Short mmCIF file of C-alpha atoms in Angstrom, two decimals:
data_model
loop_
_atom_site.label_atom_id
_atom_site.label_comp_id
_atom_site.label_asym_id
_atom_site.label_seq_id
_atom_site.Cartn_x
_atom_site.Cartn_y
_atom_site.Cartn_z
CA UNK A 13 59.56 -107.98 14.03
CA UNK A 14 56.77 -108.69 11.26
CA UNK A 15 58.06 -111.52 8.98
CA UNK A 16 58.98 -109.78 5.54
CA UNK A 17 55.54 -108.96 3.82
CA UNK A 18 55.09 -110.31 0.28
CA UNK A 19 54.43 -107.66 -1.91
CA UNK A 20 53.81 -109.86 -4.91
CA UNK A 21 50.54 -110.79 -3.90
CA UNK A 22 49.43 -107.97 -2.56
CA UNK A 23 47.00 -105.73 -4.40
CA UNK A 24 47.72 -101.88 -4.11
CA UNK A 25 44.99 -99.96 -1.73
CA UNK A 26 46.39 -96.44 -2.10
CA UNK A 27 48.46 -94.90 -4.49
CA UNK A 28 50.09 -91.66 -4.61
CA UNK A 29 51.33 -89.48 -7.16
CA UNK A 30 52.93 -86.37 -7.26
CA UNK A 31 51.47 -85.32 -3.84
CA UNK A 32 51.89 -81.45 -3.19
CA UNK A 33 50.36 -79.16 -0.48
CA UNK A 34 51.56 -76.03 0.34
CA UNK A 35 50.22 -73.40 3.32
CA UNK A 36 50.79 -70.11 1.59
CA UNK A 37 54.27 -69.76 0.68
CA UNK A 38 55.31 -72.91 2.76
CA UNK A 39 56.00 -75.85 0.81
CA UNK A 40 54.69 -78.68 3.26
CA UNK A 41 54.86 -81.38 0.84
CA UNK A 42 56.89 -81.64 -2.32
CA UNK A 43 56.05 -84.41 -4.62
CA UNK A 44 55.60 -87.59 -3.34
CA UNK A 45 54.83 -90.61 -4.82
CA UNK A 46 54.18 -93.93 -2.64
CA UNK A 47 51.53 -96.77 -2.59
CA UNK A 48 50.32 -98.90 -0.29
CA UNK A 49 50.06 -102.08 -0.11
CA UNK A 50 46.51 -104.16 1.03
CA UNK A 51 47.72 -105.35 4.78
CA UNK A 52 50.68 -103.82 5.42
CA UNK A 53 51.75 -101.69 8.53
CA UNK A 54 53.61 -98.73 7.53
CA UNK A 55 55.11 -96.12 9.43
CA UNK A 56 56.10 -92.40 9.12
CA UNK A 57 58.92 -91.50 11.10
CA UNK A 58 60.50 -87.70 11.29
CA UNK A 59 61.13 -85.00 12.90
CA UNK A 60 58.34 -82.49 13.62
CA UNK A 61 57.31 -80.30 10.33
CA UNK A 62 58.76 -82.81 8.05
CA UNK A 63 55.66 -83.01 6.85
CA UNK A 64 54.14 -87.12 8.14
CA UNK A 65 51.02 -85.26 9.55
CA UNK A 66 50.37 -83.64 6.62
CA UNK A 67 50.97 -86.51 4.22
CA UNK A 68 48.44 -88.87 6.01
CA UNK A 69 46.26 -86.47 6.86
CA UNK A 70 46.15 -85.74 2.88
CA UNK A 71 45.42 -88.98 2.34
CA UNK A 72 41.65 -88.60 3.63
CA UNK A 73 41.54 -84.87 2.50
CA UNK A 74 41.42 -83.68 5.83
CA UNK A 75 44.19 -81.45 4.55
CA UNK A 76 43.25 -80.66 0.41
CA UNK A 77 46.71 -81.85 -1.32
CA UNK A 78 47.65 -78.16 -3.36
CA UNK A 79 48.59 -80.81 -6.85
CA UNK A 80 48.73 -84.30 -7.29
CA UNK A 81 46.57 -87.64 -7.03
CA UNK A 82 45.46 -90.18 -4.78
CA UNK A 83 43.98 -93.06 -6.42
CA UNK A 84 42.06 -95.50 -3.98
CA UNK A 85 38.83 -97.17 -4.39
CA UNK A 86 39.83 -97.04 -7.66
CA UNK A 87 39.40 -93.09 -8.06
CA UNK A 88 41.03 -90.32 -7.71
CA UNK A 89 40.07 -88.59 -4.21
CA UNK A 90 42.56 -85.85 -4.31
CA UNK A 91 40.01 -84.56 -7.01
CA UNK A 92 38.05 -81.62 -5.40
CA UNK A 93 35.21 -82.06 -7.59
CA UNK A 94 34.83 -85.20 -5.96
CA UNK A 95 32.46 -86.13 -2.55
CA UNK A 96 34.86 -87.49 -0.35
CA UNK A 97 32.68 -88.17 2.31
CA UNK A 98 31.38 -91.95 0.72
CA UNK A 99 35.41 -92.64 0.35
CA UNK A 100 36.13 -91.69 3.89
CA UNK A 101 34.04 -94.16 5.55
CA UNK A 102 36.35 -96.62 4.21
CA UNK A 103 39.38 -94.85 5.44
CA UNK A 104 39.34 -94.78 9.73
CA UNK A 105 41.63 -92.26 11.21
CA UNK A 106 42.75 -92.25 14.57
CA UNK A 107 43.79 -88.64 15.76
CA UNK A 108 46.72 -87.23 18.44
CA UNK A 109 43.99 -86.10 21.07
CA UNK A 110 41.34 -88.50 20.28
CA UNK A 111 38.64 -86.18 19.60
CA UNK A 112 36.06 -88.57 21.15
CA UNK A 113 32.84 -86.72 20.96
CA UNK A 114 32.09 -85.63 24.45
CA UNK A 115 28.59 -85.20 24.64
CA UNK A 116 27.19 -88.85 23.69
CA UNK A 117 27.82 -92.21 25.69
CA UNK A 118 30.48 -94.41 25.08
CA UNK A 119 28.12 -96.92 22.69
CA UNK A 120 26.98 -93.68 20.31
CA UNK A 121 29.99 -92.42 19.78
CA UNK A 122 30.90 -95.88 17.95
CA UNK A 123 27.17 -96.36 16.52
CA UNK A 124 27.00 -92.85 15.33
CA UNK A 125 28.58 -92.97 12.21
CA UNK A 126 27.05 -96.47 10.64
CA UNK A 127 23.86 -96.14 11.99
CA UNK A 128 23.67 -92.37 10.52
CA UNK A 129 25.15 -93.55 7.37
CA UNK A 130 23.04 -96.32 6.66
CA UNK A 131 25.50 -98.94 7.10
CA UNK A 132 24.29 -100.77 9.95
CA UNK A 133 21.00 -100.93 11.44
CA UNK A 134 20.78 -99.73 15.16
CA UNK A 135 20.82 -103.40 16.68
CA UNK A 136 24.05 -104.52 14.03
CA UNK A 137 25.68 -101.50 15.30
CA UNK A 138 24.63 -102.08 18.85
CA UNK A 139 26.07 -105.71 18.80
CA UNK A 140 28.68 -104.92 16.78
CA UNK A 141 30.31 -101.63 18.78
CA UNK A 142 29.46 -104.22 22.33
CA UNK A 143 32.14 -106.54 20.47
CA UNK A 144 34.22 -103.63 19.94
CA UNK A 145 34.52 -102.54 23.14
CA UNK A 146 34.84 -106.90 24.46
CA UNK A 147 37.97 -106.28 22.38
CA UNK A 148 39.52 -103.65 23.99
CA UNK A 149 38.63 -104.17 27.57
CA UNK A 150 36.42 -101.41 27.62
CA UNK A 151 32.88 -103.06 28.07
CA UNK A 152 32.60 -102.05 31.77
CA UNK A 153 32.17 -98.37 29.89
CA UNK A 154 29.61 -98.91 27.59
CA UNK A 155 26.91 -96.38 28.92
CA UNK A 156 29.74 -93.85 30.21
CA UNK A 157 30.32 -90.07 29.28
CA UNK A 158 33.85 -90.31 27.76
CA UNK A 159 34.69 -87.71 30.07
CA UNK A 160 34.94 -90.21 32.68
CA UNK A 161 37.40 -92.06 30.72
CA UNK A 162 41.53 -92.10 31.08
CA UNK A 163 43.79 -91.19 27.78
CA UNK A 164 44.03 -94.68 27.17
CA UNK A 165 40.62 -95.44 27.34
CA UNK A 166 39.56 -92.65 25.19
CA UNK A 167 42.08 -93.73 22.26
CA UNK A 168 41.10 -97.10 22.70
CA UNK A 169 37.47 -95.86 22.13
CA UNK A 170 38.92 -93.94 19.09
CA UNK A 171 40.18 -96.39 17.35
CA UNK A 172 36.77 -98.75 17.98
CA UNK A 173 34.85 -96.37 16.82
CA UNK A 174 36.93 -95.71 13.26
CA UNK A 175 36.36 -99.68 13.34
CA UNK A 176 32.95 -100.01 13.59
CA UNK A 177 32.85 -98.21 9.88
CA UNK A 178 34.63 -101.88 8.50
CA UNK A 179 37.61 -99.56 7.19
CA UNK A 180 39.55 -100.88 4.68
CA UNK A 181 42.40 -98.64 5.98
CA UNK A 182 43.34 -97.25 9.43
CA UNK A 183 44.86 -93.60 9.36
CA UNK A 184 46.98 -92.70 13.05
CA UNK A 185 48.39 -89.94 13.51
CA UNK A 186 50.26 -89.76 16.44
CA UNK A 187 48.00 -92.15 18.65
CA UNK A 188 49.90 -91.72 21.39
CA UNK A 189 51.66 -88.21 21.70
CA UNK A 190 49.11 -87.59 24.10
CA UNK A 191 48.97 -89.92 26.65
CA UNK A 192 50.64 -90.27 29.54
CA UNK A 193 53.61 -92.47 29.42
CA UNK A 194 51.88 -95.34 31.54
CA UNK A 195 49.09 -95.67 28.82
CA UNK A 196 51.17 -95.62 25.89
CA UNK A 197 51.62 -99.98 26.20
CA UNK A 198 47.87 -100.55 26.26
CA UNK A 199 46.86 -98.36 23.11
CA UNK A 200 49.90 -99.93 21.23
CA UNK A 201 48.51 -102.95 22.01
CA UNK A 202 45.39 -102.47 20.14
CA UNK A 203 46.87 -101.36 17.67
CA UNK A 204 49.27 -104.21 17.31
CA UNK A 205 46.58 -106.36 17.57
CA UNK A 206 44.70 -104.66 14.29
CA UNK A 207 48.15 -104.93 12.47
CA UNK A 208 48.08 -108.83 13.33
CA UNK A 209 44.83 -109.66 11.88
CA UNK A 210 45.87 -107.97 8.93
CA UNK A 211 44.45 -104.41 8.75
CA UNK A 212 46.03 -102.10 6.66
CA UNK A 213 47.52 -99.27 8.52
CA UNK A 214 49.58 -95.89 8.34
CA UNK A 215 51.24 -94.70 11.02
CA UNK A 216 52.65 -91.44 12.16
CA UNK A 217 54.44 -92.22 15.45
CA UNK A 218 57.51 -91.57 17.52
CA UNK A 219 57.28 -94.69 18.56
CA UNK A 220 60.32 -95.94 17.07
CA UNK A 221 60.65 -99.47 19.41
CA UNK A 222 56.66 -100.11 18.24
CA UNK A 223 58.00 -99.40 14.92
CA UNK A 224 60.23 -101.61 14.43
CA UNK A 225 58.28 -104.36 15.89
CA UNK A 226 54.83 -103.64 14.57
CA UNK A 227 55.61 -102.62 10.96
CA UNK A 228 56.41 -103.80 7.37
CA UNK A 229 58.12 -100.67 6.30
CA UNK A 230 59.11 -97.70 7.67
CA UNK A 231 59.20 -94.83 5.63
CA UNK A 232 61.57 -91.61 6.88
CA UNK A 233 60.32 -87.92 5.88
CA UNK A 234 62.17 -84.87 5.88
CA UNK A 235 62.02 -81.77 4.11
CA UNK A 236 58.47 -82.82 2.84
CA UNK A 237 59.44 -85.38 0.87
CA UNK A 238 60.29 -89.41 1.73
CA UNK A 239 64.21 -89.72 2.06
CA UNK A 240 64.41 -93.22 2.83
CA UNK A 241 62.28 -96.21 3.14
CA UNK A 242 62.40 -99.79 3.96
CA UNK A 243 61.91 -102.66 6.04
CA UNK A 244 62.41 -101.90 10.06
CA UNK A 245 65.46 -103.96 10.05
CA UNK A 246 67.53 -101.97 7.17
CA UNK A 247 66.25 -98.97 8.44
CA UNK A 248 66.73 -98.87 12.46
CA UNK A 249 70.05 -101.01 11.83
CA UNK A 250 71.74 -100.03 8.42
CA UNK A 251 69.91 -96.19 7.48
CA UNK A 252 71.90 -95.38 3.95
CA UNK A 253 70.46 -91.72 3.69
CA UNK A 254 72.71 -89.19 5.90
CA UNK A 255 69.75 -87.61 7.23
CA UNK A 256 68.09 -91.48 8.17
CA UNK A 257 71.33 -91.34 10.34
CA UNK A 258 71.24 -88.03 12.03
CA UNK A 259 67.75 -87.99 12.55
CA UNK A 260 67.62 -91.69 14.43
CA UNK A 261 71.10 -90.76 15.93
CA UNK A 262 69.07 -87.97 17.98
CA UNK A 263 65.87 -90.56 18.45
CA UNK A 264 67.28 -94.14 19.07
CA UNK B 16 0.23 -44.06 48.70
CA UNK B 17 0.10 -47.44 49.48
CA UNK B 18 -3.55 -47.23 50.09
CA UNK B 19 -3.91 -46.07 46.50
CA UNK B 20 -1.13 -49.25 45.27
CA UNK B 21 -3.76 -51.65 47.09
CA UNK B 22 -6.81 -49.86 45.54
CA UNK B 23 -5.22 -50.49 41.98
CA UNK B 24 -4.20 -53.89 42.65
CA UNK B 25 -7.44 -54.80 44.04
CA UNK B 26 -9.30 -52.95 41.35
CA UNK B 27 -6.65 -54.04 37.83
CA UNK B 28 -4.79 -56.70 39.09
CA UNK B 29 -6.13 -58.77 35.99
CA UNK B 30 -4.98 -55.86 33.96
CA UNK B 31 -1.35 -56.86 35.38
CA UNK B 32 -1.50 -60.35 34.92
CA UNK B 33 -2.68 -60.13 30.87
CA UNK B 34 0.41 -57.67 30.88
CA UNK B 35 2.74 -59.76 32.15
CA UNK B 36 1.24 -62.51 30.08
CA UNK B 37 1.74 -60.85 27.16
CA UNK B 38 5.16 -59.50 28.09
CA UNK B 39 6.39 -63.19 28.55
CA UNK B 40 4.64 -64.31 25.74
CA UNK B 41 6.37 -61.52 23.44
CA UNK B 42 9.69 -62.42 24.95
CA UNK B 43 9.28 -66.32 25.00
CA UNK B 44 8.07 -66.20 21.11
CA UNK B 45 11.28 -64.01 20.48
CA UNK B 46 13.57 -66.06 22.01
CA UNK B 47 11.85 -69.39 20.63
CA UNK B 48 11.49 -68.31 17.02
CA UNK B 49 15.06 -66.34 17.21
CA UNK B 50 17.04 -68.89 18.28
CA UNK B 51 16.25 -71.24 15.14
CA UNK B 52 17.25 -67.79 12.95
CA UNK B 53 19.97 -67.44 15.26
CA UNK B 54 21.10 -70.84 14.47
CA UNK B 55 20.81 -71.08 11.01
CA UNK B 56 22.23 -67.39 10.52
CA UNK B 57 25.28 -68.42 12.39
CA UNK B 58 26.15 -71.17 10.28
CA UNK B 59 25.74 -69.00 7.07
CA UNK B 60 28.34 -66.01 9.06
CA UNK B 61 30.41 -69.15 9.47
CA UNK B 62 30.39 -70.59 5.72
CA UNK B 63 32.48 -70.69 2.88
CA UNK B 64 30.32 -68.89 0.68
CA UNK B 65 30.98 -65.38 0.32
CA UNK B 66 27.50 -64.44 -0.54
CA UNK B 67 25.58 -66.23 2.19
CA UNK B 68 28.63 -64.76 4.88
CA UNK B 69 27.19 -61.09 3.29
CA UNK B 70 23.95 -61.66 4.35
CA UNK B 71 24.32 -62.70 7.74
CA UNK B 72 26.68 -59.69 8.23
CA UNK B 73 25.00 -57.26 6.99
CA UNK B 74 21.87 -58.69 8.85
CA UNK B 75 23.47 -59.05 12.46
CA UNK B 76 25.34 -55.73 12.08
CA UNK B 77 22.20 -53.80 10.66
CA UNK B 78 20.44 -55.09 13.51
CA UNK B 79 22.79 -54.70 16.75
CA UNK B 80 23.79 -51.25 15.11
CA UNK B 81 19.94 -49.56 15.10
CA UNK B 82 17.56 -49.06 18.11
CA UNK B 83 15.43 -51.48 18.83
CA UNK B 84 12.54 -48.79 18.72
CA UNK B 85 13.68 -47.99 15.43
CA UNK B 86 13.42 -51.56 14.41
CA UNK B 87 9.59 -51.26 16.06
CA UNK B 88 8.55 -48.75 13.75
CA UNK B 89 10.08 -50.32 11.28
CA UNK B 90 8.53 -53.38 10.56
CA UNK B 91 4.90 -51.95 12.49
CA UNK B 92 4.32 -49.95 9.43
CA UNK B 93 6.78 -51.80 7.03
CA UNK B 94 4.70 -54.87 7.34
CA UNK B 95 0.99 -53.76 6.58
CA UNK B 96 1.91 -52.11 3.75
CA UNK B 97 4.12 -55.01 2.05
CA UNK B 98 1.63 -58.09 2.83
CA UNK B 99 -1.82 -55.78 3.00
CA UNK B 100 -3.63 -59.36 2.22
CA UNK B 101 -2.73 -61.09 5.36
CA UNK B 102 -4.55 -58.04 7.73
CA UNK B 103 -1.46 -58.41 10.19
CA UNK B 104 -2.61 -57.24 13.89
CA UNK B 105 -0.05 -55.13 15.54
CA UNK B 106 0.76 -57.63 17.94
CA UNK B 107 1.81 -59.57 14.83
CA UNK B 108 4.23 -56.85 13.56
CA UNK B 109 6.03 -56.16 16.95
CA UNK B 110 6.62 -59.71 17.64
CA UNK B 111 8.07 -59.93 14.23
CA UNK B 112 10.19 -57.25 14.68
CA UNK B 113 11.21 -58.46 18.43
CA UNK B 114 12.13 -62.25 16.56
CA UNK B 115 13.99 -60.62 13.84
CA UNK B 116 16.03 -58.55 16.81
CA UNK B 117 16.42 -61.75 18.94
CA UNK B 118 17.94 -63.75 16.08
CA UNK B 119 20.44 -61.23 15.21
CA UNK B 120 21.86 -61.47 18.85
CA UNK B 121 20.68 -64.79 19.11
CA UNK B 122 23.71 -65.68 15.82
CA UNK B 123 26.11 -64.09 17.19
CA UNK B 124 26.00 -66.22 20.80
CA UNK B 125 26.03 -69.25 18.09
CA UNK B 126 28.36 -68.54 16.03
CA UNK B 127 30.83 -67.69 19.74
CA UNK B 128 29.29 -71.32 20.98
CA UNK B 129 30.36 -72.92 17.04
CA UNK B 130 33.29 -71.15 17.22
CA UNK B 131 34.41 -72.59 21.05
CA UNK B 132 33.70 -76.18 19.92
CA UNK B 133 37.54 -77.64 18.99
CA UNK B 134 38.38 -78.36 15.32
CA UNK B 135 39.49 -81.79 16.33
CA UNK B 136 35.46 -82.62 16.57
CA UNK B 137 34.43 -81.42 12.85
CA UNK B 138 37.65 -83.59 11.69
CA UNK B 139 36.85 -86.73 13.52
CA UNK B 140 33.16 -86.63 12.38
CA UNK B 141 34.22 -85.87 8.73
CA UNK B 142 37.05 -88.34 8.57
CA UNK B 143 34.26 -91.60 9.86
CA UNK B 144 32.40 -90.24 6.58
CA UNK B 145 29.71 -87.88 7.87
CA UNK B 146 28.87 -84.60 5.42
CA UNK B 147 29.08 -81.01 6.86
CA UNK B 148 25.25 -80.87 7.47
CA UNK B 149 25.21 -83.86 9.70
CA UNK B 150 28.38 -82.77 11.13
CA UNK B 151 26.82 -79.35 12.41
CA UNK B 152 23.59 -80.75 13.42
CA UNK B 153 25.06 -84.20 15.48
CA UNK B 154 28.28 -83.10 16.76
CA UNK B 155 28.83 -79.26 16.66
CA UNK B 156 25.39 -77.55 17.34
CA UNK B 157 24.42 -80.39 20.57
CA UNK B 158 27.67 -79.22 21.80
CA UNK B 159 27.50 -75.21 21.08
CA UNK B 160 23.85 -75.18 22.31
CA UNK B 161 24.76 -76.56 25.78
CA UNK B 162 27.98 -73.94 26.12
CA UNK B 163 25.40 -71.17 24.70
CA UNK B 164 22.68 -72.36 27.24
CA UNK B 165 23.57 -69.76 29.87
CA UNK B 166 24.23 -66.91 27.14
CA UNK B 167 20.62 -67.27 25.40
CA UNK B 168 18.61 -67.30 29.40
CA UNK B 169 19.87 -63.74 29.73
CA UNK B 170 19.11 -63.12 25.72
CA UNK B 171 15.57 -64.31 27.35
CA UNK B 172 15.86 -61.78 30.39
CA UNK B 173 17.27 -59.24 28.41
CA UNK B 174 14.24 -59.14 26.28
CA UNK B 175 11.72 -59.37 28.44
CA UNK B 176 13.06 -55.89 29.72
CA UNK B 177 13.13 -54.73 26.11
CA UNK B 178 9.56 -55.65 24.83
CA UNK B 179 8.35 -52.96 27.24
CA UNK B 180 9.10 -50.72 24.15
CA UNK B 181 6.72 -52.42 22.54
CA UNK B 182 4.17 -50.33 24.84
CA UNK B 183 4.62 -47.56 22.19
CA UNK B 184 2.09 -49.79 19.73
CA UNK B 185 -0.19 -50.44 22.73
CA UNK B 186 -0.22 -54.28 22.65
CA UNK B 187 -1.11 -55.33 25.83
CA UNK B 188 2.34 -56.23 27.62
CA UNK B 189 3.22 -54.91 31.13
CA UNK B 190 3.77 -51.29 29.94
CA UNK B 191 1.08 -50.80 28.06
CA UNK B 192 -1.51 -51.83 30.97
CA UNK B 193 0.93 -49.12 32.86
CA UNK B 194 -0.21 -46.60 30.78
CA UNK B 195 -3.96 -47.63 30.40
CA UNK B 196 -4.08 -47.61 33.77
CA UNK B 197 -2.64 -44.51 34.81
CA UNK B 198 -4.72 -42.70 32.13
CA UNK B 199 -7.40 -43.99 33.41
CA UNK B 200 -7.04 -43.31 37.27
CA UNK B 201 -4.72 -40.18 37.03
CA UNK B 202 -1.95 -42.10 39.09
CA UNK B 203 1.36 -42.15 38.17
CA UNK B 204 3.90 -43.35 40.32
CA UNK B 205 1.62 -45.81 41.94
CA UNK B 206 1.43 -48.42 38.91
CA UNK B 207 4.41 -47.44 37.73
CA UNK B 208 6.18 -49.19 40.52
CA UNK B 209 3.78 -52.39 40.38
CA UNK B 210 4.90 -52.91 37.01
CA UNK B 211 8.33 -52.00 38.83
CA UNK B 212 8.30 -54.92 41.08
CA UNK B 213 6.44 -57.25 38.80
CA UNK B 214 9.16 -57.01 35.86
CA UNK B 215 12.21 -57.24 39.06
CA UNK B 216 10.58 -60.22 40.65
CA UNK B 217 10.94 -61.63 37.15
CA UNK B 218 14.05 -61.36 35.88
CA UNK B 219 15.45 -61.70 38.87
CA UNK B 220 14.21 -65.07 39.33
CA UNK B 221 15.41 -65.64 35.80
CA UNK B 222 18.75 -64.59 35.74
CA UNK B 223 19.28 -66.55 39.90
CA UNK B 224 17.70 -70.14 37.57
CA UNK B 225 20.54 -68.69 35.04
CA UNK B 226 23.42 -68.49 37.56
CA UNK B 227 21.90 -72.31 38.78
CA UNK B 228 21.72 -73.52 34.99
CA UNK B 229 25.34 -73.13 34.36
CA UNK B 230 26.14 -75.04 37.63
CA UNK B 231 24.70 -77.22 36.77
CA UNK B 232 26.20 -77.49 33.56
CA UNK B 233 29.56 -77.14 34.68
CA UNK B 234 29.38 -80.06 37.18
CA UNK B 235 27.78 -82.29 34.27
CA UNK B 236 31.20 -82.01 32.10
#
């Protein structure tokens, strides 16, 4: 478990306000308010259609939040007059079945991105995605299709390839709901290792044992909105919130 | 009979081969010109804007909906009279009409190939910052075009078939030099099945490198 993560020194990255989204007549999401915290590791935990996928995936507009605000960068992106495109390459998001782009090598799908978007020129991006991919054990599959690749493999490419955009936020959602259960330790491990060099991240995960190891808080949805929050310890060990209890009763 | 098929082959077998150039030329010029309409009118069928997804409709529907020979007539006397100053040739106006035929078809095995790419790709190019434009054009068309491959060939085959109603404007293609030539000489089955052979040798060579294409295709995923 993550030693106890000061929160008095550390500036706010994301803020939320009044978050709503609703599909039609379903209310998805009903209000919520929640910031986070510049380094910190927190996870969503709940069961399915509480809403976790929805809330993160608001938080790059993927999904357009129905009311409410999202203040990062210091603006508000849930504002649809906005370009969200500039904000998102500072917000990586990993996804449940990778969504590697099939049709380019292993090296473009990371350059891609930077290289398109003027961030890096083609050698940076070159040297930088080759350190990437040193990182995660990958380099052996540098000129590859992806198609070659194992569920692991492809995640681990998914999550080098949000990197290479310098993120000042990683977005997963559900990194490893996919893969088969043999693969499951090695994308964790990346993952763990982005939380240990201090990358901010948000996590939707079932995970619970990575969880509690990996995270600074753990927040618990249900019903759309956040019933109960807090570090890993209070949480797994002492939930107050009846619903924290049934829920991790069924999981744990 | 096949004394007079020799005589005619000996005697206008250039006549066939500026046919069948101009046949292919008709059909490759449709196909080229049709699939960058067809492209571009897909996207607009697929867009948010009500007004743009009008005029795609209306444009695809119009088109698949009439008879191509219709559509011939159409723009072979539409065109002269709306742009006098630019002396079209007819050759001009049928292959205009033949492009504007080709695209419509040509969007609708788009927007099926846009359509078959998974969502997951447009969200994992939008959420590492790219814009909807660069989305479609790196990640979603390179995909579409290589499911689509197979689908526009026989849009190629298919029209090479179809510009022999192009014959009715005498402008040179495989028909046309059918029906010089048996005005000419009095003959009528005899060229007829030249042409016969020539356009089945064709397309059936076509639509066999087709069948091989996708193969291919399929053992490069």
């Amino acid at each position: 478990m993550r030693d106890s993560f000061d929160y008095r020194n550390a500036p706010e990255l994301i803020r939320v306000e009044k978050l709503h989204k609703d599909f039609g007549s379903l209310k998805v999401l009903s209000g919520i308010s929640e910031t986070i915290y510049k380094g910190e590791v927190v996870s969503l935990i709940g069961a399915s259609g509480s809403g976790k996928s929805t809330f993160l995936r608001c938080l790059n507009r993927l999904e357009e939040p129905t009311s409410g605000h999202i203040w990062f960068d210091g603006v508000d992106i849930a504002d649809r007059k906005l370009n969200i495109d500039k904000h998102r390459q500072k917000m990586g998001m990993v996804f449940q079945h990778f969504n590697i782009f099939p049709h380019m090598s292993v090296i473009d799908n990371i350059t891609l991105a930077p290289v398109l978007l003027g961030k890096q020129s083609k050698d940076e991006a070159i040297a930088k995605a080759e350190a990437l991919l040193e990182r995660v054990g990958l380099s052996d599959k540098r000129d590859n299709k992806p198609s070659r690749l194992s569920g692991g493999q492809k995640q681990r490419l998914a999550i080098v390839r949000a990197l290479a955009m310098e993120p000042e936020v990683m977005l997963f959602d559900e990194p490893t709901s996919a893969l088969d259960p043999e693969m499951v330790g090695e994308v964790l491990e990346v993952i763990k290792g982005l939380a240990e060099n201090n990358m901010t991240c948000v996590i939707v995960t079932h995970e619970m044992g990575f969880a509690r190891e990996v995270c600074d808080r753990v927040l618990f949805m249900d019903e759309g909105v956040i019933c109960e929050q807090g570090h890993p310890r209070d949480l797994f060990d002492n939930p107050q919130n009846p619903r924290t209890r049934d829920f991790l009763s069924k999981v744990l | 009979m096949l004394a007079n098929i020799e005589r005619l082959l000996v005697k206008y077998g250039m006549n066939f081969v500026n046919g069948l150039g101009t046949t292919l030329l008709l059909a490759f010029i449709s196909v080229l010109i049709g699939c960058f309409i067809g492209a571009f009118v897909a996207i607009m069928r697929l867009s948010k804007s009500k007004v743009l997804n009008g005029i795609a409709a209306v444009y695809t529907e119009v088109i698949r909906d009439t008879p191509l020979l219709l559509q011939l007539y159409f723009f072979y006397f539409l065109l002269p009279d709306m742009l006098p100053a630019l002396k079209l040739s007819k050759f001009t106006c049928i292959a205009v009409a033949l492009i504007i035929n080709s695209g419509a078809y040509m969007s609708e095995i788009f927007r099926s190939g846009i359509q078959s790419i998974d969502r997951g790709q447009t969200e994992a190019a939008r959420s590492l910052g790219l814009s909807a434009g660069q989305t479609m054009t790196r990640i979603i068309l390179p995909q579409a075009f290589k499911n689509v491959l197979p689908a526009m060939c026989n849009e190629f085959v298919a029209i090479t078939k179809e510009t022999s109603l192009a014959s009715t404007f005498y402008v040179g293609d495989l028909m046309t030099q059918y029906q010089t030539i048996s005005g000419k000489t009095y003959l009528v089955l005899e060229p007829l099945i030249i042409i016969g052979v020539i356009y089945f040798v064709l397309t059936f060579t076509m639509s066999k490198l087709v069948a091989l294409l996708e193969k291919k295709l399929k053992e490069g995923d």
